[in-house]
Every structure is written in structure tokens, then in C-alpha cells.
Short mmCIF file of C-alpha atoms in Angstrom, two decimals:
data_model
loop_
_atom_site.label_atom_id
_atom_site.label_comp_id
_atom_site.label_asym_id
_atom_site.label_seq_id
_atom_site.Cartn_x
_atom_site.Cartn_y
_atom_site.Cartn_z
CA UNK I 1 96.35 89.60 74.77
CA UNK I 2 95.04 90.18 78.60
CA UNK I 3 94.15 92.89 79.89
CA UNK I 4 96.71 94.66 81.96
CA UNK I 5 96.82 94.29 85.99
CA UNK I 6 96.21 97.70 88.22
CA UNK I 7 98.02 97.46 91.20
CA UNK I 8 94.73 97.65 93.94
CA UNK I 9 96.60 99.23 96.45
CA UNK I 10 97.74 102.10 94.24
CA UNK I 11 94.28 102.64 93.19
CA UNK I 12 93.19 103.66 96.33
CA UNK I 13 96.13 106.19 97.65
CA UNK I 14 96.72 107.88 94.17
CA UNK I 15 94.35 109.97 91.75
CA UNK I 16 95.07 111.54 88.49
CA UNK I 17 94.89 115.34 87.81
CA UNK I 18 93.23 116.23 84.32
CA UNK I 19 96.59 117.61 83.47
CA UNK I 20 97.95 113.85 84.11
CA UNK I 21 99.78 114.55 87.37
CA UNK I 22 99.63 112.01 90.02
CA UNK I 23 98.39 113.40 93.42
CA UNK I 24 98.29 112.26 96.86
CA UNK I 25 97.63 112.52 100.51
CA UNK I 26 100.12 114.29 102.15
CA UNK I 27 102.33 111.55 104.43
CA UNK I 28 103.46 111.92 108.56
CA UNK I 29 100.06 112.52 110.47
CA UNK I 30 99.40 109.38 111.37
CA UNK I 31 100.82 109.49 115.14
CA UNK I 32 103.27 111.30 117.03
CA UNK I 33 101.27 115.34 116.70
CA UNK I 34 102.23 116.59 119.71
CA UNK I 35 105.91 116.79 118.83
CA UNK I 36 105.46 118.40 115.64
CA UNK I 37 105.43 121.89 115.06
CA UNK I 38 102.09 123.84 113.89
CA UNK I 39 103.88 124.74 110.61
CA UNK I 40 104.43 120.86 109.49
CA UNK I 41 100.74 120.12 110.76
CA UNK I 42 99.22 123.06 108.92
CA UNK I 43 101.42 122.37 106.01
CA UNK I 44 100.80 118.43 105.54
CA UNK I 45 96.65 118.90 105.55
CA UNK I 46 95.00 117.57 101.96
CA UNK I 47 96.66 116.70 98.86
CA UNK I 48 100.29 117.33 96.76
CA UNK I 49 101.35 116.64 93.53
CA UNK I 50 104.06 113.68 93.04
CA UNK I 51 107.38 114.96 91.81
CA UNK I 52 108.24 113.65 88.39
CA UNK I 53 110.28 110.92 89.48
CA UNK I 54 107.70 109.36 91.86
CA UNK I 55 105.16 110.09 89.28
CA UNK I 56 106.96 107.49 86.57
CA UNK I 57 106.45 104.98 89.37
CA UNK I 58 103.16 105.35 90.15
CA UNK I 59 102.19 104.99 86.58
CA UNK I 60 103.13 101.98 85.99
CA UNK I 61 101.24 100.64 88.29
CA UNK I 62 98.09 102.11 87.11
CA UNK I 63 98.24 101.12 83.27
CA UNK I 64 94.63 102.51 82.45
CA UNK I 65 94.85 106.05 84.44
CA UNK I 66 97.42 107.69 82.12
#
């Protein structure tokens, strides 16, 4: 049987949490700062944890990370 494909793009914006979570950058500070307020800027710096929901579809497309 062949080995199973990692989607690449996945691999790159998603890490796994020795618990098995799925965490990520936080999203929305690309562009567009000055119209934001301090709390969303302070609040969207480093990482979160996927909900449960969006966690089931980020698995699957990293097969070997679970």
C-alpha cells in the first residue's frame, strides 16, 4: 500500500501540541492595522488552539501528525 499524502501547505501553517491539539497563527494582521482597535491587535499576536471542529479538518490532511 503507499504511503499516505500530507497536504504541503498544511504542513507549514499548522503544528501539533503534545496533547494532540492543532495550533495556529492567529488570522487578520496581514493589512488594514490602523483601523483596528488595540484590543484585536494585542489579542491576535502568536498562536491559538483550533476548535474541535476545525481540528477534524486539519487532521486529515496531515495523516502522520496525529
Amino acid at each position: 500500500m503507499p504511503k499516505m499524502k500530507t497536504k504541503s501547505s498544511a504542513k507549514k501553517r499548522f503544528k501539533m501540541t503534545a496533547s494532540g491539539r492543532v495550533k495556529a497563527g492567529q488570522a487578520g494582521k496581514r493589512h488594514g492595522m490602523i483601523k483596528r482597535t488595540r484590543k484585536f491587535i494585542r489579542n491576535a499576536r502568536g498562536t491559538t488552539v483550533l476548535s474541535k471542529q476545525d481540528e477534524g479538518i486539519v487532521k486529515t490532511y496531515m495523516p502522520y501528525n496525529r
